[in-house]
């Protein structure tokens, strides 16, 4: 997704774009926690509280998602609500899913890996999340290793993680 076409696939919320242009702090936030982490309306309330906390500390929040096949860095209130109401019917979007969602014009709730990619494309250098994926039990036979680990090794975004 990185390359000359990337800006044409990315929409920065006007507030996020203005903050980036001014050199103000912006913090990326994932959207999988909204769609898959909690039921409605708790998911929306939690997302709003996280964004408010980012603002309280002087930064602009940029919740990341794929909506209508467009990579989004920062969501409007109606977009956030639609994502929250959609819940688990919105597919999780990791690195491997971004191109297909864009090509199909579909929606996706971004995982840590996908959020890092979109943040990097937008020029956002800091991302806060509740947790990252790791090496899962039985990985020696299943090879179940989160894409988050690979993304941490190759994408220039600092990830602040609670767990």
JSON list of C-alpha atoms in Angstrom, two decimals:
[
{"chain": "A", "resi": 1, "resn": "UNK", "atom": "CA", "xyz": [0.00, 0.00, 0.00]},
{"chain": "A", "resi": 2, "resn": "UNK", "atom": "CA", "xyz": [2.99, 2.31, 0.30]},
{"chain": "A", "resi": 3, "resn": "UNK", "atom": "CA", "xyz": [3.79, 4.16, -2.88]},
{"chain": "A", "resi": 4, "resn": "UNK", "atom": "CA", "xyz": [2.40, 6.81, -5.20]},
{"chain": "A", "resi": 5, "resn": "UNK", "atom": "CA", "xyz": [-1.17, 5.45, -5.03]},
{"chain": "A", "resi": 6, "resn": "UNK", "atom": "CA", "xyz": [-1.26, 5.51, -1.21]},
{"chain": "A", "resi": 7, "resn": "UNK", "atom": "CA", "xyz": [-2.42, 9.15, -0.82]},
{"chain": "A", "resi": 8, "resn": "UNK", "atom": "CA", "xyz": [-5.31, 8.53, -3.22]},
{"chain": "A", "resi": 9, "resn": "UNK", "atom": "CA", "xyz": [-6.51, 5.69, -1.00]},
{"chain": "A", "resi": 10, "resn": "UNK", "atom": "CA", "xyz": [-6.27, 7.63, 2.27]},
{"chain": "A", "resi": 11, "resn": "UNK", "atom": "CA", "xyz": [-8.67, 10.14, 3.79]},
{"chain": "A", "resi": 12, "resn": "UNK", "atom": "CA", "xyz": [-7.43, 12.17, 6.74]},
{"chain": "A", "resi": 13, "resn": "UNK", "atom": "CA", "xyz": [-10.15, 13.73, 8.87]},
{"chain": "A", "resi": 14, "resn": "UNK", "atom": "CA", "xyz": [-9.83, 17.54, 8.49]},
{"chain": "A", "resi": 15, "resn": "UNK", "atom": "CA", "xyz": [-8.84, 17.95, 12.16]},
{"chain": "A", "resi": 16, "resn": "UNK", "atom": "CA", "xyz": [-6.14, 15.29, 11.79]},
{"chain": "A", "resi": 17, "resn": "UNK", "atom": "CA", "xyz": [-4.85, 16.81, 8.55]},
{"chain": "A", "resi": 18, "resn": "UNK", "atom": "CA", "xyz": [-4.69, 20.28, 10.11]},
{"chain": "A", "resi": 19, "resn": "UNK", "atom": "CA", "xyz": [-2.82, 18.97, 13.17]},
{"chain": "A", "resi": 20, "resn": "UNK", "atom": "CA", "xyz": [-0.32, 17.09, 11.02]},
{"chain": "A", "resi": 21, "resn": "UNK", "atom": "CA", "xyz": [0.24, 20.15, 8.82]},
{"chain": "A", "resi": 22, "resn": "UNK", "atom": "CA", "xyz": [0.84, 22.29, 11.91]},
{"chain": "A", "resi": 23, "resn": "UNK", "atom": "CA", "xyz": [3.21, 19.75, 13.48]},
{"chain": "A", "resi": 24, "resn": "UNK", "atom": "CA", "xyz": [0.78, 19.22, 16.38]},
{"chain": "A", "resi": 25, "resn": "UNK", "atom": "CA", "xyz": [0.66, 15.85, 18.16]},
{"chain": "A", "resi": 26, "resn": "UNK", "atom": "CA", "xyz": [-1.65, 13.21, 16.70]},
{"chain": "A", "resi": 27, "resn": "UNK", "atom": "CA", "xyz": [-2.29, 9.77, 18.21]},
{"chain": "A", "resi": 28, "resn": "UNK", "atom": "CA", "xyz": [-3.63, 6.91, 16.07]},
{"chain": "A", "resi": 29, "resn": "UNK", "atom": "CA", "xyz": [-6.20, 4.56, 17.63]},
{"chain": "A", "resi": 30, "resn": "UNK", "atom": "CA", "xyz": [-7.36, 1.18, 16.33]},
{"chain": "A", "resi": 31, "resn": "UNK", "atom": "CA", "xyz": [-10.98, 0.39, 15.51]},
{"chain": "A", "resi": 32, "resn": "UNK", "atom": "CA", "xyz": [-11.12, -3.38, 16.08]},
{"chain": "A", "resi": 33, "resn": "UNK", "atom": "CA", "xyz": [-11.76, -2.70, 19.77]},
{"chain": "A", "resi": 34, "resn": "UNK", "atom": "CA", "xyz": [-14.84, -0.71, 18.73]},
{"chain": "A", "resi": 35, "resn": "UNK", "atom": "CA", "xyz": [-16.30, -3.31, 16.39]},
{"chain": "A", "resi": 36, "resn": "UNK", "atom": "CA", "xyz": [-15.19, -6.49, 18.16]},
{"chain": "A", "resi": 37, "resn": "UNK", "atom": "CA", "xyz": [-14.24, -5.55, 21.71]},
{"chain": "A", "resi": 38, "resn": "UNK", "atom": "CA", "xyz": [-17.53, -4.63, 23.37]},
{"chain": "A", "resi": 39, "resn": "UNK", "atom": "CA", "xyz": [-21.26, -4.66, 22.64]},
{"chain": "A", "resi": 40, "resn": "UNK", "atom": "CA", "xyz": [-23.25, -1.61, 21.56]},
{"chain": "A", "resi": 41, "resn": "UNK", "atom": "CA", "xyz": [-23.46, 1.05, 23.07]},
{"chain": "A", "resi": 42, "resn": "UNK", "atom": "CA", "xyz": [-20.52, 0.39, 25.40]},
{"chain": "A", "resi": 43, "resn": "UNK", "atom": "CA", "xyz": [-18.16, 0.18, 22.43]},
{"chain": "A", "resi": 44, "resn": "UNK", "atom": "CA", "xyz": [-19.05, 3.69, 21.27]},
{"chain": "A", "resi": 45, "resn": "UNK", "atom": "CA", "xyz": [-18.84, 5.10, 24.80]},
{"chain": "A", "resi": 46, "resn": "UNK", "atom": "CA", "xyz": [-15.40, 3.54, 25.29]},
{"chain": "A", "resi": 47, "resn": "UNK", "atom": "CA", "xyz": [-14.12, 4.89, 21.97]},
{"chain": "A", "resi": 48, "resn": "UNK", "atom": "CA", "xyz": [-15.39, 8.36, 22.82]},
{"chain": "A", "resi": 49, "resn": "UNK", "atom": "CA", "xyz": [-13.71, 8.21, 26.24]},
{"chain": "A", "resi": 50, "resn": "UNK", "atom": "CA", "xyz": [-10.38, 7.18, 24.69]},
{"chain": "A", "resi": 51, "resn": "UNK", "atom": "CA", "xyz": [-10.55, 10.01, 22.16]},
{"chain": "A", "resi": 52, "resn": "UNK", "atom": "CA", "xyz": [-11.43, 12.46, 24.97]},
{"chain": "A", "resi": 53, "resn": "UNK", "atom": "CA", "xyz": [-8.44, 11.27, 26.99]},
{"chain": "A", "resi": 54, "resn": "UNK", "atom": "CA", "xyz": [-6.10, 11.81, 24.03]},
{"chain": "A", "resi": 55, "resn": "UNK", "atom": "CA", "xyz": [-7.50, 15.35, 23.69]},
{"chain": "A", "resi": 56, "resn": "UNK", "atom": "CA", "xyz": [-7.14, 15.97, 27.43]},
{"chain": "A", "resi": 57, "resn": "UNK", "atom": "CA", "xyz": [-3.41, 15.40, 27.03]},
{"chain": "A", "resi": 58, "resn": "UNK", "atom": "CA", "xyz": [-3.10, 17.87, 24.16]},
{"chain": "A", "resi": 59, "resn": "UNK", "atom": "CA", "xyz": [-3.13, 15.58, 21.12]},
{"chain": "A", "resi": 60, "resn": "UNK", "atom": "CA", "xyz": [-5.60, 15.00, 18.31]},
{"chain": "A", "resi": 61, "resn": "UNK", "atom": "CA", "xyz": [-7.05, 11.47, 18.16]},
{"chain": "A", "resi": 62, "resn": "UNK", "atom": "CA", "xyz": [-7.11, 9.68, 14.82]},
{"chain": "A", "resi": 63, "resn": "UNK", "atom": "CA", "xyz": [-9.20, 6.53, 15.01]},
{"chain": "A", "resi": 64, "resn": "UNK", "atom": "CA", "xyz": [-8.30, 4.40, 11.99]},
{"chain": "A", "resi": 65, "resn": "UNK", "atom": "CA", "xyz": [-10.68, 2.24, 9.94]},
{"chain": "A", "resi": 66, "resn": "UNK", "atom": "CA", "xyz": [-11.53, 1.24, 6.38]},
{"chain": "A", "resi": 67, "resn": "UNK", "atom": "CA", "xyz": [-14.89, 2.65, 5.31]},
{"chain": "A", "resi": 68, "resn": "UNK", "atom": "CA", "xyz": [-16.33, 2.19, 1.84]},
{"chain": "A", "resi": 69, "resn": "UNK", "atom": "CA", "xyz": [-12.95, 1.00, 0.63]},
{"chain": "A", "resi": 70, "resn": "UNK", "atom": "CA", "xyz": [-11.18, 4.13, 1.86]},
{"chain": "A", "resi": 71, "resn": "UNK", "atom": "CA", "xyz": [-8.41, 4.12, 4.46]},
{"chain": "A", "resi": 72, "resn": "UNK", "atom": "CA", "xyz": [-9.47, 6.56, 7.18]},
{"chain": "A", "resi": 73, "resn": "UNK", "atom": "CA", "xyz": [-7.16, 8.37, 9.59]},
{"chain": "A", "resi": 74, "resn": "UNK", "atom": "CA", "xyz": [-9.65, 9.98, 11.93]},
{"chain": "A", "resi": 75, "resn": "UNK", "atom": "CA", "xyz": [-13.39, 9.35, 11.97]},
{"chain": "A", "resi": 76, "resn": "UNK", "atom": "CA", "xyz": [-16.34, 11.70, 12.20]},
{"chain": "A", "resi": 77, "resn": "UNK", "atom": "CA", "xyz": [-18.88, 11.12, 14.99]},
{"chain": "A", "resi": 78, "resn": "UNK", "atom": "CA", "xyz": [-21.39, 9.50, 12.56]},
{"chain": "A", "resi": 79, "resn": "UNK", "atom": "CA", "xyz": [-18.66, 7.22, 11.14]},
{"chain": "A", "resi": 80, "resn": "UNK", "atom": "CA", "xyz": [-17.63, 6.14, 14.64]},
{"chain": "A", "resi": 81, "resn": "UNK", "atom": "CA", "xyz": [-21.24, 5.46, 15.58]},
{"chain": "A", "resi": 82, "resn": "UNK", "atom": "CA", "xyz": [-21.88, 3.43, 12.41]},
{"chain": "A", "resi": 83, "resn": "UNK", "atom": "CA", "xyz": [-18.77, 1.34, 13.10]},
{"chain": "A", "resi": 84, "resn": "UNK", "atom": "CA", "xyz": [-19.87, 0.78, 16.70]},
{"chain": "A", "resi": 85, "resn": "UNK", "atom": "CA", "xyz": [-23.43, -0.15, 15.69]},
{"chain": "A", "resi": 86, "resn": "UNK", "atom": "CA", "xyz": [-22.09, -2.55, 13.05]},
{"chain": "A", "resi": 87, "resn": "UNK", "atom": "CA", "xyz": [-20.12, -4.37, 15.70]},
{"chain": "A", "resi": 88, "resn": "UNK", "atom": "CA", "xyz": [-18.75, -7.79, 14.84]},
{"chain": "A", "resi": 89, "resn": "UNK", "atom": "CA", "xyz": [-20.46, -7.74, 11.42]},
{"chain": "A", "resi": 90, "resn": "UNK", "atom": "CA", "xyz": [-17.62, -5.42, 10.39]},
{"chain": "A", "resi": 91, "resn": "UNK", "atom": "CA", "xyz": [-14.64, -7.60, 9.38]},
{"chain": "A", "resi": 92, "resn": "UNK", "atom": "CA", "xyz": [-11.35, -7.30, 11.22]},
{"chain": "A", "resi": 93, "resn": "UNK", "atom": "CA", "xyz": [-8.75, -5.79, 8.93]},
{"chain": "A", "resi": 94, "resn": "UNK", "atom": "CA", "xyz": [-5.10, -6.72, 9.26]},
{"chain": "A", "resi": 95, "resn": "UNK", "atom": "CA", "xyz": [-2.27, -6.06, 6.78]},
{"chain": "A", "resi": 96, "resn": "UNK", "atom": "CA", "xyz": [-3.38, -8.94, 4.54]},
{"chain": "A", "resi": 97, "resn": "UNK", "atom": "CA", "xyz": [-6.94, -7.58, 4.31]},
{"chain": "A", "resi": 98, "resn": "UNK", "atom": "CA", "xyz": [-6.37, -3.93, 3.41]},
{"chain": "A", "resi": 99, "resn": "UNK", "atom": "CA", "xyz": [-6.00, -4.34, -0.37]},
{"chain": "A", "resi": 100, "resn": "UNK", "atom": "CA", "xyz": [-9.07, -6.58, -0.67]},
{"chain": "A", "resi": 101, "resn": "UNK", "atom": "CA", "xyz": [-11.24, -4.21, 1.38]},
{"chain": "A", "resi": 102, "resn": "UNK", "atom": "CA", "xyz": [-10.11, -1.24, -0.70]},
{"chain": "A", "resi": 103, "resn": "UNK", "atom": "CA", "xyz": [-10.68, -3.12, -3.97]},
{"chain": "A", "resi": 104, "resn": "UNK", "atom": "CA", "xyz": [-14.18, -4.23, -2.90]},
{"chain": "A", "resi": 105, "resn": "UNK", "atom": "CA", "xyz": [-15.14, -0.84, -1.48]},
{"chain": "A", "resi": 106, "resn": "UNK", "atom": "CA", "xyz": [-15.81, -2.56, 1.84]},
{"chain": "A", "resi": 107, "resn": "UNK", "atom": "CA", "xyz": [-15.54, -1.65, 5.52]},
{"chain": "A", "resi": 108, "resn": "UNK", "atom": "CA", "xyz": [-13.03, -3.01, 8.02]},
{"chain": "A", "resi": 109, "resn": "UNK", "atom": "CA", "xyz": [-12.14, -2.46, 11.66]},
{"chain": "A", "resi": 110, "resn": "UNK", "atom": "CA", "xyz": [-8.36, -2.15, 11.81]},
{"chain": "A", "resi": 111, "resn": "UNK", "atom": "CA", "xyz": [-6.15, -4.33, 13.96]},
{"chain": "A", "resi": 112, "resn": "UNK", "atom": "CA", "xyz": [-2.86, -3.10, 15.41]},
{"chain": "A", "resi": 113, "resn": "UNK", "atom": "CA", "xyz": [-0.96, -4.07, 12.24]},
{"chain": "A", "resi": 114, "resn": "UNK", "atom": "CA", "xyz": [-3.39, -2.34, 9.87]},
{"chain": "A", "resi": 115, "resn": "UNK", "atom": "CA", "xyz": [-3.65, 0.72, 12.09]},
{"chain": "A", "resi": 116, "resn": "UNK", "atom": "CA", "xyz": [0.13, 1.08, 12.04]},
{"chain": "A", "resi": 117, "resn": "UNK", "atom": "CA", "xyz": [0.16, 0.94, 8.23]},
{"chain": "A", "resi": 118, "resn": "UNK", "atom": "CA", "xyz": [-2.54, 3.59, 7.84]},
{"chain": "A", "resi": 119, "resn": "UNK", "atom": "CA", "xyz": [-0.94, 5.77, 10.52]},
{"chain": "A", "resi": 120, "resn": "UNK", "atom": "CA", "xyz": [2.41, 5.61, 8.72]},
{"chain": "A", "resi": 121, "resn": "UNK", "atom": "CA", "xyz": [0.76, 6.49, 5.39]},
{"chain": "A", "resi": 122, "resn": "UNK", "atom": "CA", "xyz": [-0.89, 9.50, 7.03]},
{"chain": "A", "resi": 123, "resn": "UNK", "atom": "CA", "xyz": [2.32, 10.66, 8.72]},
{"chain": "A", "resi": 124, "resn": "UNK", "atom": "CA", "xyz": [1.12, 9.81, 12.22]},
{"chain": "A", "resi": 125, "resn": "UNK", "atom": "CA", "xyz": [4.06, 8.61, 14.31]},
{"chain": "A", "resi": 126, "resn": "UNK", "atom": "CA", "xyz": [2.38, 7.54, 17.58]},
{"chain": "A", "resi": 127, "resn": "UNK", "atom": "CA", "xyz": [-0.28, 4.88, 18.11]},
{"chain": "A", "resi": 128, "resn": "UNK", "atom": "CA", "xyz": [-1.90, 3.93, 21.41]},
{"chain": "A", "resi": 129, "resn": "UNK", "atom": "CA", "xyz": [-3.59, 0.59, 21.98]},
{"chain": "A", "resi": 130, "resn": "UNK", "atom": "CA", "xyz": [-4.76, -1.64, 24.78]},
{"chain": "A", "resi": 131, "resn": "UNK", "atom": "CA", "xyz": [-2.83, -4.66, 23.57]},
{"chain": "A", "resi": 132, "resn": "UNK", "atom": "CA", "xyz": [-0.89, -6.22, 20.74]},
{"chain": "A", "resi": 133, "resn": "UNK", "atom": "CA", "xyz": [-1.00, -9.73, 19.37]},
{"chain": "A", "resi": 134, "resn": "UNK", "atom": "CA", "xyz": [1.85, -12.11, 20.01]},
{"chain": "A", "resi": 135, "resn": "UNK", "atom": "CA", "xyz": [2.91, -15.70, 19.60]},
{"chain": "A", "resi": 136, "resn": "UNK", "atom": "CA", "xyz": [-0.05, -17.89, 20.47]},
{"chain": "A", "resi": 137, "resn": "UNK", "atom": "CA", "xyz": [-0.03, -21.15, 22.40]},
{"chain": "A", "resi": 138, "resn": "UNK", "atom": "CA", "xyz": [0.90, -24.06, 20.20]},
{"chain": "A", "resi": 139, "resn": "UNK", "atom": "CA", "xyz": [2.64, -21.81, 17.66]},
{"chain": "A", "resi": 140, "resn": "UNK", "atom": "CA", "xyz": [5.30, -24.46, 17.08]},
{"chain": "A", "resi": 141, "resn": "UNK", "atom": "CA", "xyz": [2.68, -26.56, 15.29]},
{"chain": "A", "resi": 142, "resn": "UNK", "atom": "CA", "xyz": [0.11, -23.95, 14.21]},
{"chain": "A", "resi": 143, "resn": "UNK", "atom": "CA", "xyz": [2.47, -21.10, 13.29]},
{"chain": "A", "resi": 144, "resn": "UNK", "atom": "CA", "xyz": [-0.17, -18.78, 14.81]},
{"chain": "A", "resi": 145, "resn": "UNK", "atom": "CA", "xyz": [1.89, -15.63, 15.17]},
{"chain": "A", "resi": 146, "resn": "UNK", "atom": "CA", "xyz": [0.21, -12.23, 15.11]},
{"chain": "A", "resi": 147, "resn": "UNK", "atom": "CA", "xyz": [0.86, -9.92, 12.18]},
{"chain": "A", "resi": 148, "resn": "UNK", "atom": "CA", "xyz": [1.30, -7.21, 14.83]},
{"chain": "A", "resi": 149, "resn": "UNK", "atom": "CA", "xyz": [4.79, -8.50, 15.63]},
{"chain": "A", "resi": 150, "resn": "UNK", "atom": "CA", "xyz": [5.97, -8.26, 12.01]},
{"chain": "A", "resi": 151, "resn": "UNK", "atom": "CA", "xyz": [4.47, -4.78, 11.68]},
{"chain": "A", "resi": 152, "resn": "UNK", "atom": "CA", "xyz": [6.27, -3.59, 14.82]},
{"chain": "A", "resi": 153, "resn": "UNK", "atom": "CA", "xyz": [9.53, -4.64, 13.17]},
{"chain": "A", "resi": 154, "resn": "UNK", "atom": "CA", "xyz": [8.99, -2.79, 9.90]},
{"chain": "A", "resi": 155, "resn": "UNK", "atom": "CA", "xyz": [6.60, 0.16, 10.24]},
{"chain": "A", "resi": 156, "resn": "UNK", "atom": "CA", "xyz": [7.94, 3.47, 11.59]},
{"chain": "A", "resi": 157, "resn": "UNK", "atom": "CA", "xyz": [5.21, 4.14, 14.16]},
{"chain": "A", "resi": 158, "resn": "UNK", "atom": "CA", "xyz": [5.78, 4.15, 17.92]},
{"chain": "A", "resi": 159, "resn": "UNK", "atom": "CA", "xyz": [3.24, 1.87, 19.63]},
{"chain": "A", "resi": 160, "resn": "UNK", "atom": "CA", "xyz": [2.24, 2.67, 23.20]},
{"chain": "A", "resi": 161, "resn": "UNK", "atom": "CA", "xyz": [0.59, -0.44, 24.59]},
{"chain": "A", "resi": 162, "resn": "UNK", "atom": "CA", "xyz": [-1.11, -1.30, 27.87]},
{"chain": "A", "resi": 163, "resn": "UNK", "atom": "CA", "xyz": [-0.76, -5.06, 27.44]}
]
